[in-house]
Amino acid sequence: MKNTSALFIIDDVIANRLMELEDEHISHQVLHEESFHKHLIDIQEFPIAEKISDHMLDRRYLIIRSWQEIRELLHELQVEKNIYAWIKLFPLQLYTDPAYEKGYITESLRTAELLLIRAVQEQKYVMFYC
């Protein structure tokens, strides 16, 4: 897990399985584990602003969110019209210039809204890999 700078796990079963993995390329293993793959609705790549330093680009972030958490996020987006709710999905380390990166990533995430709605309906996990 040395190459993974931030790992956010909601589900205990997934967390336990990940802890058992010894390979440094944990994100690659997760993508190819059948037991994980069948629970994932999709894999999304979201752009990270070009201004992020080379040091930041070397890092990998794997964030797994449960459908319950996504449902709460969608509620906040739709009912409260809070577009900045997207920011909760990502670790703060992704943003070097808050005003620029947050807006950039937020816009990218808005395109994933239908995917998230489907995740809630099918009660599947959504993995964001960036």
C-alpha atoms as an extended CHARMM CRD file, in Angstrom:
* protein
*
       130  EXT
         1         1  MET       CA              0.0000000000        0.0000000000        0.0000000000  PROA      1               0.0000000000
         2         2  LYS       CA              3.0490000000        2.2730000000       -0.1970000000  PROA      2               0.0000000000
         3         3  ASN       CA              2.0250000000        3.7740000000       -3.5410000000  PROA      3               0.0000000000
         4         4  THR       CA             -1.4380000000        4.7490000000       -2.3420000000  PROA      4               0.0000000000
         5         5  SER       CA             -1.3470000000        8.1520000000       -0.6930000000  PROA      5               0.0000000000
         6         6  ALA       CA             -4.9380000000        8.2070000000        0.4540000000  PROA      6               0.0000000000
         7         7  LEU       CA             -7.2830000000        5.2810000000        0.8350000000  PROA      7               0.0000000000
         8         8  PHE       CA            -10.8620000000        5.9290000000        1.8910000000  PROA      8               0.0000000000
         9         9  ILE       CA            -12.9070000000        2.8310000000        2.6220000000  PROA      9               0.0000000000
        10        10  ILE       CA            -16.5120000000        2.8120000000        3.7690000000  PROA      10              0.0000000000
        11        11  ASP       CA            -17.2920000000       -0.9040000000        3.7220000000  PROA      11              0.0000000000
        12        12  ASP       CA            -15.6650000000       -3.1360000000        6.3920000000  PROA      12              0.0000000000
        13        13  VAL       CA            -15.4850000000       -6.2010000000        4.1380000000  PROA      13              0.0000000000
        14        14  ILE       CA            -13.6550000000       -4.2900000000        1.4230000000  PROA      14              0.0000000000
        15        15  ALA       CA            -11.3680000000       -2.7030000000        3.9970000000  PROA      15              0.0000000000
        16        16  ASN       CA            -10.4090000000       -6.1140000000        5.3960000000  PROA      16              0.0000000000
        17        17  ARG       CA             -9.7140000000       -7.5480000000        1.9430000000  PROA      17              0.0000000000
        18        18  LEU       CA             -7.5340000000       -4.5780000000        1.0100000000  PROA      18              0.0000000000
        19        19  MET       CA             -5.5250000000       -4.9530000000        4.1920000000  PROA      19              0.0000000000
        20        20  GLU       CA             -4.7300000000       -8.5420000000        3.1590000000  PROA      20              0.0000000000
        21        21  LEU       CA             -3.1640000000       -7.4340000000       -0.1260000000  PROA      21              0.0000000000
        22        22  GLU       CA              0.6210000000       -7.1650000000       -0.0960000000  PROA      22              0.0000000000
        23        23  ASP       CA              1.2260000000       -5.8280000000       -3.5950000000  PROA      23              0.0000000000
        24        24  GLU       CA              2.1960000000       -2.1510000000       -3.7160000000  PROA      24              0.0000000000
        25        25  HSD       CA             -0.0200000000       -1.5630000000       -6.7480000000  PROA      25              0.0000000000
        26        26  ILE       CA             -3.1570000000       -1.9320000000       -4.6990000000  PROA      26              0.0000000000
        27        27  SER       CA             -5.4100000000       -0.0200000000       -7.0920000000  PROA      27              0.0000000000
        28        28  HSD       CA             -4.5190000000       -2.3820000000       -9.9450000000  PROA      28              0.0000000000
        29        29  GLN       CA             -5.3580000000       -5.3930000000       -7.8020000000  PROA      29              0.0000000000
        30        30  VAL       CA             -8.6620000000       -3.9450000000       -6.6920000000  PROA      30              0.0000000000
        31        31  LEU       CA             -9.7070000000       -3.3350000000      -10.2870000000  PROA      31              0.0000000000
        32        32  HSD       CA             -9.0720000000       -6.9560000000      -11.1830000000  PROA      32              0.0000000000
        33        33  GLU       CA            -10.4180000000       -8.7010000000       -8.0890000000  PROA      33              0.0000000000
        34        34  GLU       CA            -13.6810000000      -10.3850000000       -9.0580000000  PROA      34              0.0000000000
        35        35  SER       CA            -15.0960000000      -10.0020000000       -5.5880000000  PROA      35              0.0000000000
        36        36  PHE       CA            -14.6050000000       -6.2410000000       -5.8020000000  PROA      36              0.0000000000
        37        37  HSD       CA            -15.3490000000       -5.8080000000       -9.4750000000  PROA      37              0.0000000000
        38        38  LYS       CA            -18.8550000000       -7.2750000000       -9.2960000000  PROA      38              0.0000000000
        39        39  HSD       CA            -19.7530000000       -4.7450000000       -6.5990000000  PROA      39              0.0000000000
        40        40  LEU       CA            -18.5060000000       -1.7400000000       -8.5380000000  PROA      40              0.0000000000
        41        41  ILE       CA            -20.9010000000        0.0420000000      -10.8150000000  PROA      41              0.0000000000
        42        42  ASP       CA            -18.2090000000        1.7790000000      -12.8440000000  PROA      42              0.0000000000
        43        43  ILE       CA            -14.7410000000        3.2330000000      -12.7390000000  PROA      43              0.0000000000
        44        44  GLN       CA            -14.4580000000        6.9260000000      -13.4390000000  PROA      44              0.0000000000
        45        45  GLU       CA            -11.3640000000        8.9180000000      -14.2230000000  PROA      45              0.0000000000
        46        46  PHE       CA            -11.6360000000       12.5360000000      -13.2560000000  PROA      46              0.0000000000
        47        47  PRO       CA             -9.2070000000       15.1650000000      -14.4810000000  PROA      47              0.0000000000
        48        48  ILE       CA             -6.9210000000       16.8400000000      -12.0120000000  PROA      48              0.0000000000
        49        49  ALA       CA             -5.9600000000       20.4000000000      -12.7880000000  PROA      49              0.0000000000
        50        50  GLU       CA             -2.7350000000       20.7970000000      -14.7550000000  PROA      50              0.0000000000
        51        51  LYS       CA             -1.2720000000       23.1730000000      -12.2010000000  PROA      51              0.0000000000
        52        52  ILE       CA             -0.8270000000       20.4140000000       -9.6380000000  PROA      52              0.0000000000
        53        53  SER       CA              2.8790000000       19.8560000000       -9.1180000000  PROA      53              0.0000000000
        54        54  ASP       CA              4.7210000000       16.8000000000      -10.4440000000  PROA      54              0.0000000000
        55        55  HSD       CA              4.9800000000       15.5940000000       -6.8740000000  PROA      55              0.0000000000
        56        56  MET       CA              1.1930000000       15.5710000000       -6.5430000000  PROA      56              0.0000000000
        57        57  LEU       CA              0.7280000000       13.8530000000       -9.8990000000  PROA      57              0.0000000000
        58        58  ASP       CA              2.9120000000       10.9760000000       -8.7120000000  PROA      58              0.0000000000
        59        59  ARG       CA              0.3820000000       10.1890000000       -6.0250000000  PROA      59              0.0000000000
        60        60  ARG       CA             -2.5890000000        7.9220000000       -6.4880000000  PROA      60              0.0000000000
        61        61  TYR       CA             -5.8900000000        8.2560000000       -4.7220000000  PROA      61              0.0000000000
        62        62  LEU       CA             -8.3550000000        5.4250000000       -4.4100000000  PROA      62              0.0000000000
        63        63  ILE       CA            -11.6700000000        6.3800000000       -2.8840000000  PROA      63              0.0000000000
        64        64  ILE       CA            -14.4330000000        3.8280000000       -2.4320000000  PROA      64              0.0000000000
        65        65  ARG       CA            -17.8140000000        5.1450000000       -1.3820000000  PROA      65              0.0000000000
        66        66  SER       CA            -20.9210000000        3.2150000000       -0.4000000000  PROA      66              0.0000000000
        67        67  TRP       CA            -24.2760000000        3.7590000000       -2.0890000000  PROA      67              0.0000000000
        68        68  GLN       CA            -25.6530000000        5.1010000000        1.2040000000  PROA      68              0.0000000000
        69        69  GLU       CA            -23.0460000000        7.8270000000        1.2820000000  PROA      69              0.0000000000
        70        70  ILE       CA            -23.6680000000        8.6230000000       -2.3880000000  PROA      70              0.0000000000
        71        71  ARG       CA            -27.4100000000        8.8640000000       -1.7260000000  PROA      71              0.0000000000
        72        72  GLU       CA            -26.7910000000       11.4110000000        1.0230000000  PROA      72              0.0000000000
        73        73  LEU       CA            -24.5340000000       13.3800000000       -1.2940000000  PROA      73              0.0000000000
        74        74  LEU       CA            -27.1270000000       13.3790000000       -4.0900000000  PROA      74              0.0000000000
        75        75  HSD       CA            -29.7710000000       14.5700000000       -1.6320000000  PROA      75              0.0000000000
        76        76  GLU       CA            -27.5620000000       17.4890000000       -0.6870000000  PROA      76              0.0000000000
        77        77  LEU       CA            -26.9170000000       18.2680000000       -4.3530000000  PROA      77              0.0000000000
        78        78  GLN       CA            -30.5440000000       18.0910000000       -5.4440000000  PROA      78              0.0000000000
        79        79  VAL       CA            -32.4070000000       19.4520000000       -2.4390000000  PROA      79              0.0000000000
        80        80  GLU       CA            -29.9770000000       22.0340000000       -1.1550000000  PROA      80              0.0000000000
        81        81  LYS       CA            -28.5150000000       22.8480000000       -4.5940000000  PROA      81              0.0000000000
        82        82  ASN       CA            -25.0350000000       22.6980000000       -3.0900000000  PROA      82              0.0000000000
        83        83  ILE       CA            -22.6990000000       21.9470000000       -5.9850000000  PROA      83              0.0000000000
        84        84  TYR       CA            -19.7300000000       22.0310000000       -3.6180000000  PROA      84              0.0000000000
        85        85  ALA       CA            -21.0000000000       18.8470000000       -1.9830000000  PROA      85              0.0000000000
        86        86  TRP       CA            -18.9500000000       16.9960000000       -4.6270000000  PROA      86              0.0000000000
        87        87  ILE       CA            -15.8110000000       18.0560000000       -2.7870000000  PROA      87              0.0000000000
        88        88  LYS       CA            -16.6500000000       15.6170000000        0.0190000000  PROA      88              0.0000000000
        89        89  LEU       CA            -15.7900000000       12.7110000000       -2.2810000000  PROA      89              0.0000000000
        90        90  PHE       CA            -12.1360000000       13.6220000000       -2.5390000000  PROA      90              0.0000000000
        91        91  PRO       CA             -9.2770000000       14.0680000000       -0.0850000000  PROA      91              0.0000000000
        92        92  LEU       CA             -8.1790000000       17.6500000000        0.4690000000  PROA      92              0.0000000000
        93        93  GLN       CA             -4.6870000000       16.7380000000       -0.7330000000  PROA      93              0.0000000000
        94        94  LEU       CA             -5.9950000000       16.8370000000       -4.3060000000  PROA      94              0.0000000000
        95        95  TYR       CA             -6.4230000000       20.5890000000       -4.1860000000  PROA      95              0.0000000000
        96        96  THR       CA             -3.3680000000       22.8360000000       -4.3610000000  PROA      96              0.0000000000
        97        97  ASP       CA             -5.2320000000       26.0000000000       -5.3300000000  PROA      97              0.0000000000
        98        98  PRO       CA             -8.6740000000       25.6260000000       -3.7540000000  PROA      98              0.0000000000
        99        99  ALA       CA            -10.4900000000       28.1220000000       -5.9550000000  PROA      99              0.0000000000
       100       100  TYR       CA             -9.1640000000       26.6240000000       -9.1900000000  PROA      100             0.0000000000
       101       101  GLU       CA             -8.9860000000       22.8820000000       -8.5190000000  PROA      101             0.0000000000
       102       102  LYS       CA            -12.2360000000       22.6230000000       -6.5820000000  PROA      102             0.0000000000
       103       103  GLY       CA            -14.1630000000       24.2800000000       -9.3800000000  PROA      103             0.0000000000
       104       104  TYR       CA            -12.4180000000       22.1870000000      -12.0170000000  PROA      104             0.0000000000
       105       105  ILE       CA            -13.0200000000       18.8570000000      -10.2790000000  PROA      105             0.0000000000
       106       106  THR       CA            -16.5510000000       19.8400000000       -9.2490000000  PROA      106             0.0000000000
       107       107  GLU       CA            -17.4980000000       20.4380000000      -12.8830000000  PROA      107             0.0000000000
       108       108  SER       CA            -16.0560000000       17.0640000000      -13.8580000000  PROA      108             0.0000000000
       109       109  LEU       CA            -18.0020000000       15.3370000000      -11.1100000000  PROA      109             0.0000000000
       110       110  ARG       CA            -21.2880000000       16.8690000000      -12.1990000000  PROA      110             0.0000000000
       111       111  THR       CA            -21.0590000000       14.7760000000      -15.3500000000  PROA      111             0.0000000000
       112       112  ALA       CA            -21.0860000000       11.6570000000      -13.1740000000  PROA      112             0.0000000000
       113       113  GLU       CA            -24.4200000000       12.4260000000      -11.5380000000  PROA      113             0.0000000000
       114       114  LEU       CA            -26.4040000000        9.8730000000      -13.5740000000  PROA      114             0.0000000000
       115       115  LEU       CA            -23.8440000000        7.2170000000      -12.6920000000  PROA      115             0.0000000000
       116       116  LEU       CA            -24.2610000000        8.0270000000       -9.0150000000  PROA      116             0.0000000000
       117       117  ILE       CA            -28.0520000000        7.8990000000       -9.2290000000  PROA      117             0.0000000000
       118       118  ARG       CA            -27.7580000000        4.4390000000      -10.7870000000  PROA      118             0.0000000000
       119       119  ALA       CA            -25.3600000000        3.3740000000       -8.0350000000  PROA      119             0.0000000000
       120       120  VAL       CA            -27.9350000000        4.3070000000       -5.4150000000  PROA      120             0.0000000000
       121       121  GLN       CA            -30.7220000000        2.4580000000       -7.2350000000  PROA      121             0.0000000000
       122       122  GLU       CA            -28.6490000000       -0.7020000000       -7.6430000000  PROA      122             0.0000000000
       123       123  GLN       CA            -26.9680000000       -0.3500000000       -4.2410000000  PROA      123             0.0000000000
       124       124  LYS       CA            -23.5080000000       -0.8180000000       -5.6680000000  PROA      124             0.0000000000
       125       125  TYR       CA            -20.2350000000        0.7330000000       -4.7180000000  PROA      125             0.0000000000
       126       126  VAL       CA            -18.6930000000        3.5050000000       -6.7530000000  PROA      126             0.0000000000
       127       127  MET       CA            -14.9400000000        3.7470000000       -7.0290000000  PROA      127             0.0000000000
       128       128  PHE       CA            -13.2640000000        6.9850000000       -8.0030000000  PROA      128             0.0000000000
       129       129  TYR       CA             -9.7190000000        6.4470000000       -9.2180000000  PROA      129             0.0000000000
       130       130  CYS       CA             -7.6580000000        9.4730000000      -10.0670000000  PROA      130             0.0000000000
